[in-house]
């Protein structure tokens, strides 16, 4: 689809969903306390905006996601390259990391709070952990499975280990690394909310929890929509940047 | 590297390849073994062009992979200019059937990758890369990524890249197999032209008898696997050769090879 067509598609789909939402909310079948109308949600968003909370929450959450993502992603790439290309790291870390994989971020929240307190540290830790695993796994896979002909061609063209690593292995693995980063960004959001649901005093996740205590479903919807929009924008960002970065392999 | 015992021989340049008793056995998953190549003796004169023909699975690619140092040999020796091959070695260039160009580098980037081992100053490296692309008629595509090139163009960049690093020996495994007939003919002519400028020793695997006779000084025919060389034909059709001028020699040689490749006769012919 052309960009214009795509935009039109998104707009039409969202309008359609909003109309259905409005019809259901005003039908009288469900209490509007539990299922607010689009209009009520919009008013709630305006309220939060006027209180200065909307954007400060956004900034706090984005900041946490960004720091956690950067830590997790850099470690993930580094360790992925090492476990894929050096025997020592593969044997020493591979089995351990594979055991970590099934542990969800949310299960780590209590541990993180005990270790790092309820400050920013525990949030960074939970987010970085999730991002790390996704990026590590993809980096490792991409780096370990570089096509044999590339390696053979590089060596018979006289490339030594360093050049082979930087000019062949890393670019060959790059598409997988980008996929890992994209997945990591999505997971950063999931774990962000998990981390903010307990022991936070600002952020989108905190606001959701706070709204629950006052049964403000309209405010909850604002938080959910924020998460949706942010996540989608971030994903698009990774697609665009990824396609530029690994232009020879379109995502 | 002058060796007194060789001085009397006609061609003395570098690039002599000698295989003696070459045997390559693969271990199969079930614990069995498979002889892909058994007891092959083959010598390539420096600067000569040799074609290797034989039924599918007879071990042609395996022989090339062994010379390139990609697979370990199980018996015998391979020597290049009297030095035993022990691994991948930039003196031996390889042109792959699937091109193996690096898609993240432009055409010129691919050629420069090969030139880097010569440690030239940057400007000179660039000039030589452009020159190499000019030899294959692609200097105006220097900045194009392989993904935007046709199959024939990719193979031309691959040729330029391999020749640029000045290998003594050039191995080609059905390099034009994936190309259409017309592109193939122009690639054959181009290969001969570029080879004439660089004069590496070429070993060329093909299924196409006409291609073998058009290109090579020697055509070796192999039996079904485990392959052995059953016949070596000295192709003395004078060069330059033309695709559209079929000589009597050519036809004689062609008939001879065709008979050898017929399955019912390869076995018998091999023992004779
Ligand atoms: N890595 C490998 N492991 C096990 N067996 C192999 C391996 N490579 C090749 N073989 C076997 O060795 C034999 C020779 O294979 P090779 O690829 O050299 O044949 P070929 O003459 O190049 O055939 P074709 O003309 O079809 O390319 C075949 O029986 C093949 O199955
Ligand atoms: Mg083959």
PDB file of N, CA and C in Angstrom, chain A residues 124-206:
ATOM      1  N   UNK A 124      14.296   0.285  35.866  1.00  0.00           N
ATOM      2  CA  UNK A 124      15.327   0.059  34.841  1.00  0.00           C
ATOM      3  C   UNK A 124      15.680  -1.411  34.765  1.00  0.00           C
ATOM      4  N   UNK A 125      15.811  -2.007  35.938  1.00  0.00           N
ATOM      5  CA  UNK A 125      16.237  -3.406  35.964  1.00  0.00           C
ATOM      6  C   UNK A 125      15.226  -4.309  35.256  1.00  0.00           C
ATOM      7  N   UNK A 126      13.965  -4.152  35.593  1.00  0.00           N
ATOM      8  CA  UNK A 126      12.940  -5.032  35.011  1.00  0.00           C
ATOM      9  C   UNK A 126      12.856  -4.834  33.500  1.00  0.00           C
ATOM     10  N   UNK A 127      12.892  -3.571  33.070  1.00  0.00           N
ATOM     11  CA  UNK A 127      12.798  -3.294  31.631  1.00  0.00           C
ATOM     12  C   UNK A 127      14.044  -3.811  30.908  1.00  0.00           C
ATOM     13  N   UNK A 128      15.201  -3.499  31.461  1.00  0.00           N
ATOM     14  CA  UNK A 128      16.448  -3.917  30.819  1.00  0.00           C
ATOM     15  C   UNK A 128      16.517  -5.441  30.707  1.00  0.00           C
ATOM     16  N   UNK A 129      16.041  -6.116  31.735  1.00  0.00           N
ATOM     17  CA  UNK A 129      16.053  -7.582  31.728  1.00  0.00           C
ATOM     18  C   UNK A 129      15.253  -8.134  30.539  1.00  0.00           C
ATOM     19  N   UNK A 130      14.038  -7.610  30.369  1.00  0.00           N
ATOM     20  CA  UNK A 130      13.181  -8.102  29.288  1.00  0.00           C
ATOM     21  C   UNK A 130      13.789  -7.799  27.918  1.00  0.00           C
ATOM     22  N   UNK A 131      14.249  -6.563  27.775  1.00  0.00           N
ATOM     23  CA  UNK A 131      14.820  -6.152  26.494  1.00  0.00           C
ATOM     24  C   UNK A 131      16.069  -6.986  26.205  1.00  0.00           C
ATOM     25  N   UNK A 132      16.879  -7.156  27.225  1.00  0.00           N
ATOM     26  CA  UNK A 132      18.120  -7.919  27.058  1.00  0.00           C
ATOM     27  C   UNK A 132      17.843  -9.302  26.465  1.00  0.00           C
ATOM     28  N   UNK A 133      16.881 -10.011  27.049  1.00  0.00           N
ATOM     29  CA  UNK A 133      16.643 -11.382  26.585  1.00  0.00           C
ATOM     30  C   UNK A 133      16.218 -11.420  25.120  1.00  0.00           C
ATOM     31  N   UNK A 134      15.314 -10.503  24.738  1.00  0.00           N
ATOM     32  CA  UNK A 134      14.846 -10.503  23.345  1.00  0.00           C
ATOM     33  C   UNK A 134      15.983 -10.161  22.390  1.00  0.00           C
ATOM     34  N   UNK A 135      16.761  -9.147  22.748  1.00  0.00           N
ATOM     35  CA  UNK A 135      17.834  -8.711  21.851  1.00  0.00           C
ATOM     36  C   UNK A 135      18.949  -9.761  21.825  1.00  0.00           C
ATOM     37  N   UNK A 136      19.265 -10.305  22.978  1.00  0.00           N
ATOM     38  CA  UNK A 136      20.302 -11.342  23.017  1.00  0.00           C
ATOM     39  C   UNK A 136      19.918 -12.517  22.110  1.00  0.00           C
ATOM     40  N   UNK A 137      18.683 -13.006  22.281  1.00  0.00           N
ATOM     41  CA  UNK A 137      18.272 -14.199  21.542  1.00  0.00           C
ATOM     42  C   UNK A 137      18.379 -13.974  20.029  1.00  0.00           C
ATOM     43  N   UNK A 138      17.879 -12.843  19.568  1.00  0.00           N
ATOM     44  CA  UNK A 138      17.903 -12.573  18.130  1.00  0.00           C
ATOM     45  C   UNK A 138      19.317 -12.319  17.616  1.00  0.00           C
ATOM     46  N   UNK A 139      20.091 -11.590  18.392  1.00  0.00           N
ATOM     47  CA  UNK A 139      21.475 -11.330  17.990  1.00  0.00           C
ATOM     48  C   UNK A 139      22.255 -12.641  17.919  1.00  0.00           C
ATOM     49  N   UNK A 140      22.065 -13.451  18.944  1.00  0.00           N
ATOM     50  CA  UNK A 140      22.777 -14.731  18.979  1.00  0.00           C
ATOM     51  C   UNK A 140      22.406 -15.575  17.763  1.00  0.00           C
ATOM     52  N   UNK A 141      21.117 -15.666  17.517  1.00  0.00           N
ATOM     53  CA  UNK A 141      20.659 -16.504  16.399  1.00  0.00           C
ATOM     54  C   UNK A 141      21.214 -15.998  15.066  1.00  0.00           C
ATOM     55  N   UNK A 142      21.076 -14.686  14.840  1.00  0.00           N
ATOM     56  CA  UNK A 142      21.540 -14.115  13.572  1.00  0.00           C
ATOM     57  C   UNK A 142      23.041 -14.259  13.403  1.00  0.00           C
ATOM     58  N   UNK A 143      23.774 -14.095  14.481  1.00  0.00           N
ATOM     59  CA  UNK A 143      25.223 -14.131  14.392  1.00  0.00           C
ATOM     60  C   UNK A 143      25.748 -15.553  14.267  1.00  0.00           C
ATOM     61  N   UNK A 144      25.030 -16.487  14.879  1.00  0.00           N
ATOM     62  CA  UNK A 144      25.488 -17.880  14.825  1.00  0.00           C
ATOM     63  C   UNK A 144      25.169 -18.515  13.477  1.00  0.00           C
ATOM     64  N   UNK A 145      24.195 -17.963  12.757  1.00  0.00           N
ATOM     65  CA  UNK A 145      23.778 -18.607  11.511  1.00  0.00           C
ATOM     66  C   UNK A 145      24.110 -17.796  10.267  1.00  0.00           C
ATOM     67  N   UNK A 146      25.252 -17.135  10.273  1.00  0.00           N
ATOM     68  CA  UNK A 146      25.673 -16.406   9.076  1.00  0.00           C
ATOM     69  C   UNK A 146      25.953 -17.426   7.965  1.00  0.00           C
ATOM     70  N   UNK A 147      25.444 -17.161   6.762  1.00  0.00           N
ATOM     71  CA  UNK A 147      25.584 -18.119   5.661  1.00  0.00           C
ATOM     72  C   UNK A 147      27.060 -18.484   5.447  1.00  0.00           C
ATOM     73  N   UNK A 148      27.288 -19.774   5.313  1.00  0.00           N
ATOM     74  CA  UNK A 148      28.653 -20.270   5.177  1.00  0.00           C
ATOM     75  C   UNK A 148      29.355 -19.663   3.965  1.00  0.00           C
ATOM     76  N   UNK A 149      28.613 -19.427   2.876  1.00  0.00           N
ATOM     77  CA  UNK A 149      29.286 -18.880   1.687  1.00  0.00           C
ATOM     78  C   UNK A 149      29.858 -17.490   1.955  1.00  0.00           C
ATOM     79  N   UNK A 150      29.188 -16.691   2.793  1.00  0.00           N
ATOM     80  CA  UNK A 150      29.739 -15.369   3.108  1.00  0.00           C
ATOM     81  C   UNK A 150      31.079 -15.515   3.817  1.00  0.00           C
ATOM     82  N   UNK A 151      31.121 -16.440   4.765  1.00  0.00           N
ATOM     83  CA  UNK A 151      32.355 -16.630   5.537  1.00  0.00           C
ATOM     84  C   UNK A 151      33.450 -17.154   4.613  1.00  0.00           C
ATOM     85  N   UNK A 152      33.089 -18.131   3.779  1.00  0.00           N
ATOM     86  CA  UNK A 152      34.084 -18.685   2.863  1.00  0.00           C
ATOM     87  C   UNK A 152      34.583 -17.628   1.896  1.00  0.00           C
ATOM     88  N   UNK A 153      33.639 -16.851   1.336  1.00  0.00           N
ATOM     89  CA  UNK A 153      34.039 -15.805   0.397  1.00  0.00           C
ATOM     90  C   UNK A 153      34.968 -14.817   1.093  1.00  0.00           C
ATOM     91  N   UNK A 154      34.604 -14.393   2.296  1.00  0.00           N
ATOM     92  CA  UNK A 154      35.418 -13.404   3.007  1.00  0.00           C
ATOM     93  C   UNK A 154      36.828 -13.931   3.232  1.00  0.00           C
ATOM     94  N   UNK A 155      36.925 -15.172   3.681  1.00  0.00           N
ATOM     95  CA  UNK A 155      38.254 -15.703   3.988  1.00  0.00           C
ATOM     96  C   UNK A 155      39.065 -15.915   2.724  1.00  0.00           C
ATOM     97  N   UNK A 156      38.431 -16.404   1.663  1.00  0.00           N
ATOM     98  CA  UNK A 156      39.248 -16.636   0.472  1.00  0.00           C
ATOM     99  C   UNK A 156      39.555 -15.323  -0.234  1.00  0.00           C
ATOM    100  N   UNK A 157      38.889 -14.247   0.163  1.00  0.00           N
ATOM    101  CA  UNK A 157      39.293 -12.933  -0.346  1.00  0.00           C
ATOM    102  C   UNK A 157      40.308 -12.282   0.589  1.00  0.00           C
ATOM    103  N   UNK A 158      40.812 -13.056   1.541  1.00  0.00           N
ATOM    104  CA  UNK A 158      41.933 -12.583   2.354  1.00  0.00           C
ATOM    105  C   UNK A 158      41.555 -11.799   3.593  1.00  0.00           C
ATOM    106  N   UNK A 159      40.278 -11.864   4.023  1.00  0.00           N
ATOM    107  CA  UNK A 159      39.902 -11.131   5.237  1.00  0.00           C
ATOM    108  C   UNK A 159      40.347 -11.914   6.467  1.00  0.00           C
ATOM    109  N   UNK A 160      40.960 -11.208   7.413  1.00  0.00           N
ATOM    110  CA  UNK A 160      41.301 -11.859   8.669  1.00  0.00           C
ATOM    111  C   UNK A 160      40.146 -11.708   9.647  1.00  0.00           C
ATOM    112  N   UNK A 161      40.323 -12.292  10.834  1.00  0.00           N
ATOM    113  CA  UNK A 161      39.227 -12.393  11.807  1.00  0.00           C
ATOM    114  C   UNK A 161      38.518 -11.055  12.095  1.00  0.00           C
ATOM    115  N   UNK A 162      39.291  -9.999  12.334  1.00  0.00           N
ATOM    116  CA  UNK A 162      38.659  -8.727  12.698  1.00  0.00           C
ATOM    117  C   UNK A 162      37.790  -8.213  11.563  1.00  0.00           C
ATOM    118  N   UNK A 163      38.333  -8.260  10.343  1.00  0.00           N
ATOM    119  CA  UNK A 163      37.595  -7.746   9.207  1.00  0.00           C
ATOM    120  C   UNK A 163      36.386  -8.635   8.928  1.00  0.00           C
ATOM    121  N   UNK A 164      36.596  -9.921   9.064  1.00  0.00           N
ATOM    122  CA  UNK A 164      35.485 -10.850   8.879  1.00  0.00           C
ATOM    123  C   UNK A 164      34.364 -10.509   9.865  1.00  0.00           C
ATOM    124  N   UNK A 165      34.736 -10.205  11.106  1.00  0.00           N
ATOM    125  CA  UNK A 165      33.743  -9.924  12.141  1.00  0.00           C
ATOM    126  C   UNK A 165      32.975  -8.641  11.845  1.00  0.00           C
ATOM    127  N   UNK A 166      33.701  -7.569  11.560  1.00  0.00           N
ATOM    128  CA  UNK A 166      33.037  -6.276  11.417  1.00  0.00           C
ATOM    129  C   UNK A 166      32.409  -6.061  10.043  1.00  0.00           C
ATOM    130  N   UNK A 167      33.005  -6.642   9.000  1.00  0.00           N
ATOM    131  CA  UNK A 167      32.506  -6.350   7.660  1.00  0.00           C
ATOM    132  C   UNK A 167      31.614  -7.456   7.102  1.00  0.00           C
ATOM    133  N   UNK A 168      31.612  -8.608   7.739  1.00  0.00           N
ATOM    134  CA  UNK A 168      30.776  -9.689   7.227  1.00  0.00           C
ATOM    135  C   UNK A 168      29.779 -10.186   8.286  1.00  0.00           C
ATOM    136  N   UNK A 169      30.288 -10.587   9.437  1.00  0.00           N
ATOM    137  CA  UNK A 169      29.386 -11.213  10.401  1.00  0.00           C
ATOM    138  C   UNK A 169      28.363 -10.219  10.948  1.00  0.00           C
ATOM    139  N   UNK A 170      28.837  -9.043  11.353  1.00  0.00           N
ATOM    140  CA  UNK A 170      27.888  -8.079  11.919  1.00  0.00           C
ATOM    141  C   UNK A 170      26.847  -7.621  10.888  1.00  0.00           C
ATOM    142  N   UNK A 171      27.254  -7.221   9.668  1.00  0.00           N
ATOM    143  CA  UNK A 171      26.199  -6.866   8.708  1.00  0.00           C
ATOM    144  C   UNK A 171      25.277  -8.034   8.363  1.00  0.00           C
ATOM    145  N   UNK A 172      25.834  -9.232   8.284  1.00  0.00           N
ATOM    146  CA  UNK A 172      24.977 -10.375   7.956  1.00  0.00           C
ATOM    147  C   UNK A 172      23.967 -10.623   9.071  1.00  0.00           C
ATOM    148  N   UNK A 173      24.360 -10.349  10.320  1.00  0.00           N
ATOM    149  CA  UNK A 173      23.449 -10.570  11.445  1.00  0.00           C
ATOM    150  C   UNK A 173      22.540  -9.377  11.677  1.00  0.00           C
ATOM    151  N   UNK A 174      22.853  -8.232  11.056  1.00  0.00           N
ATOM    152  CA  UNK A 174      22.136  -6.988  11.350  1.00  0.00           C
ATOM    153  C   UNK A 174      20.610  -7.098  11.213  1.00  0.00           C
ATOM    154  N   UNK A 175      20.104  -7.758  10.162  1.00  0.00           N
ATOM    155  CA  UNK A 175      18.652  -7.843  10.079  1.00  0.00           C
ATOM    156  C   UNK A 175      18.030  -8.529  11.308  1.00  0.00           C
ATOM    157  N   UNK A 176      18.692  -9.546  11.819  1.00  0.00           N
ATOM    158  CA  UNK A 176      18.178 -10.221  13.010  1.00  0.00           C
ATOM    159  C   UNK A 176      18.294  -9.315  14.236  1.00  0.00           C
ATOM    160  N   UNK A 177      19.388  -8.571  14.307  1.00  0.00           N
ATOM    161  CA  UNK A 177      19.566  -7.684  15.457  1.00  0.00           C
ATOM    162  C   UNK A 177      18.459  -6.628  15.463  1.00  0.00           C
ATOM    163  N   UNK A 178      18.139  -6.107  14.274  1.00  0.00           N
ATOM    164  CA  UNK A 178      17.086  -5.098  14.188  1.00  0.00           C
ATOM    165  C   UNK A 178      15.739  -5.687  14.608  1.00  0.00           C
ATOM    166  N   UNK A 179      15.468  -6.913  14.182  1.00  0.00           N
ATOM    167  CA  UNK A 179      14.232  -7.572  14.610  1.00  0.00           C
ATOM    168  C   UNK A 179      14.210  -7.683  16.137  1.00  0.00           C
ATOM    169  N   UNK A 180      15.341  -8.038  16.720  1.00  0.00           N
ATOM    170  CA  UNK A 180      15.448  -8.143  18.175  1.00  0.00           C
ATOM    171  C   UNK A 180      15.176  -6.807  18.853  1.00  0.00           C
ATOM    172  N   UNK A 181      15.703  -5.729  18.280  1.00  0.00           N
ATOM    173  CA  UNK A 181      15.506  -4.405  18.866  1.00  0.00           C
ATOM    174  C   UNK A 181      14.036  -4.002  18.801  1.00  0.00           C
ATOM    175  N   UNK A 182      13.415  -4.335  17.679  1.00  0.00           N
ATOM    176  CA  UNK A 182      12.012  -3.975  17.517  1.00  0.00           C
ATOM    177  C   UNK A 182      11.151  -4.725  18.542  1.00  0.00           C
ATOM    178  N   UNK A 183      11.430  -6.005  18.666  1.00  0.00           N
ATOM    179  CA  UNK A 183      10.729  -6.813  19.649  1.00  0.00           C
ATOM    180  C   UNK A 183      11.031  -6.302  21.053  1.00  0.00           C
ATOM    181  N   UNK A 184      12.278  -5.958  21.296  1.00  0.00           N
ATOM    182  CA  UNK A 184      12.699  -5.456  22.601  1.00  0.00           C
ATOM    183  C   UNK A 184      11.948  -4.182  22.972  1.00  0.00           C
ATOM    184  N   UNK A 185      11.746  -3.302  21.980  1.00  0.00           N
ATOM    185  CA  UNK A 185      11.047  -2.056  22.254  1.00  0.00           C
ATOM    186  C   UNK A 185       9.609  -2.331  22.679  1.00  0.00           C
ATOM    187  N   UNK A 186       8.973  -3.277  21.994  1.00  0.00           N
ATOM    188  CA  UNK A 186       7.596  -3.621  22.367  1.00  0.00           C
ATOM    189  C   UNK A 186       7.566  -4.208  23.784  1.00  0.00           C
ATOM    190  N   UNK A 187       8.537  -5.077  24.068  1.00  0.00           N
ATOM    191  CA  UNK A 187       8.571  -5.701  25.394  1.00  0.00           C
ATOM    192  C   UNK A 187       8.917  -4.693  26.481  1.00  0.00           C
ATOM    193  N   UNK A 188       9.692  -3.671  26.127  1.00  0.00           N
ATOM    194  CA  UNK A 188      10.045  -2.639  27.103  1.00  0.00           C
ATOM    195  C   UNK A 188       8.771  -2.003  27.636  1.00  0.00           C
ATOM    196  N   UNK A 189       7.785  -1.834  26.765  1.00  0.00           N
ATOM    197  CA  UNK A 189       6.521  -1.241  27.193  1.00  0.00           C
ATOM    198  C   UNK A 189       5.744  -2.159  28.113  1.00  0.00           C
ATOM    199  N   UNK A 190       5.714  -3.440  27.731  1.00  0.00           N
ATOM    200  CA  UNK A 190       5.020  -4.414  28.582  1.00  0.00           C
ATOM    201  C   UNK A 190       5.604  -4.406  29.987  1.00  0.00           C
ATOM    202  N   UNK A 191       6.929  -4.466  30.067  1.00  0.00           N
ATOM    203  CA  UNK A 191       7.528  -4.582  31.390  1.00  0.00           C
ATOM    204  C   UNK A 191       7.508  -3.241  32.117  1.00  0.00           C
ATOM    205  N   UNK A 192       7.461  -2.163  31.364  1.00  0.00           N
ATOM    206  CA  UNK A 192       7.342  -0.847  31.982  1.00  0.00           C
ATOM    207  C   UNK A 192       6.079  -0.790  32.833  1.00  0.00           C
ATOM    208  N   UNK A 193       4.977  -1.218  32.213  1.00  0.00           N
ATOM    209  CA  UNK A 193       3.718  -1.170  32.941  1.00  0.00           C
ATOM    210  C   UNK A 193       3.774  -2.106  34.142  1.00  0.00           C
ATOM    211  N   UNK A 194       4.344  -3.303  33.955  1.00  0.00           N
ATOM    212  CA  UNK A 194       4.471  -4.235  35.064  1.00  0.00           C
ATOM    213  C   UNK A 194       5.249  -3.592  36.205  1.00  0.00           C
ATOM    214  N   UNK A 195       6.321  -2.876  35.856  1.00  0.00           N
ATOM    215  CA  UNK A 195       7.172  -2.277  36.888  1.00  0.00           C
ATOM    216  C   UNK A 195       6.470  -1.102  37.565  1.00  0.00           C
ATOM    217  N   UNK A 196       5.650  -0.374  36.800  1.00  0.00           N
ATOM    218  CA  UNK A 196       5.029   0.825  37.367  1.00  0.00           C
ATOM    219  C   UNK A 196       3.775   0.519  38.181  1.00  0.00           C
ATOM    220  N   UNK A 197       3.238  -0.688  37.985  1.00  0.00           N
ATOM    221  CA  UNK A 197       1.989  -1.008  38.685  1.00  0.00           C
ATOM    222  C   UNK A 197       2.211  -1.091  40.181  1.00  0.00           C
ATOM    223  N   UNK A 198       3.432  -1.445  40.596  1.00  0.00           N
ATOM    224  CA  UNK A 198       3.678  -1.426  42.033  1.00  0.00           C
ATOM    225  C   UNK A 198       4.881  -0.535  42.311  1.00  0.00           C
ATOM    226  N   UNK A 199       4.736   0.272  43.345  1.00  0.00           N
ATOM    227  CA  UNK A 199       5.855   1.087  43.793  1.00  0.00           C
ATOM    228  C   UNK A 199       6.294   2.147  42.819  1.00  0.00           C
ATOM    229  N   UNK A 200       5.347   2.988  42.352  1.00  0.00           N
ATOM    230  CA  UNK A 200       5.748   4.134  41.546  1.00  0.00           C
ATOM    231  C   UNK A 200       4.867   5.303  41.948  1.00  0.00           C
ATOM    232  N   UNK A 201       5.323   6.524  41.700  1.00  0.00           N
ATOM    233  CA  UNK A 201       4.505   7.675  42.045  1.00  0.00           C
ATOM    234  C   UNK A 201       4.217   8.538  40.827  1.00  0.00           C
ATOM    235  N   UNK A 202       4.623   8.065  39.670  1.00  0.00           N
ATOM    236  CA  UNK A 202       4.308   8.744  38.416  1.00  0.00           C
ATOM    237  C   UNK A 202       4.482   7.739  37.281  1.00  0.00           C
ATOM    238  N   UNK A 203       3.995   8.111  36.111  1.00  0.00           N
ATOM    239  CA  UNK A 203       4.118   7.215  34.957  1.00  0.00           C
ATOM    240  C   UNK A 203       2.762   6.656  34.566  1.00  0.00           C
ATOM    241  N   UNK A 204       2.685   6.163  33.334  1.00  0.00           N
ATOM    242  CA  UNK A 204       1.400   5.699  32.806  1.00  0.00           C
ATOM    243  C   UNK A 204       0.868   4.521  33.629  1.00  0.00           C
ATOM    244  N   UNK A 205       1.763   3.602  33.961  1.00  0.00           N
ATOM    245  CA  UNK A 205       1.358   2.430  34.741  1.00  0.00           C
ATOM    246  C   UNK A 205       0.845   2.831  36.109  1.00  0.00           C
ATOM    247  N   UNK A 206       1.542   3.775  36.757  1.00  0.00           N
ATOM    248  CA  UNK A 206       1.089   4.266  38.065  1.00  0.00           C
ATOM    249  C   UNK A 206      -0.296   4.879  37.943  1.00  0.00           C
TER     250      UNK A 206
END
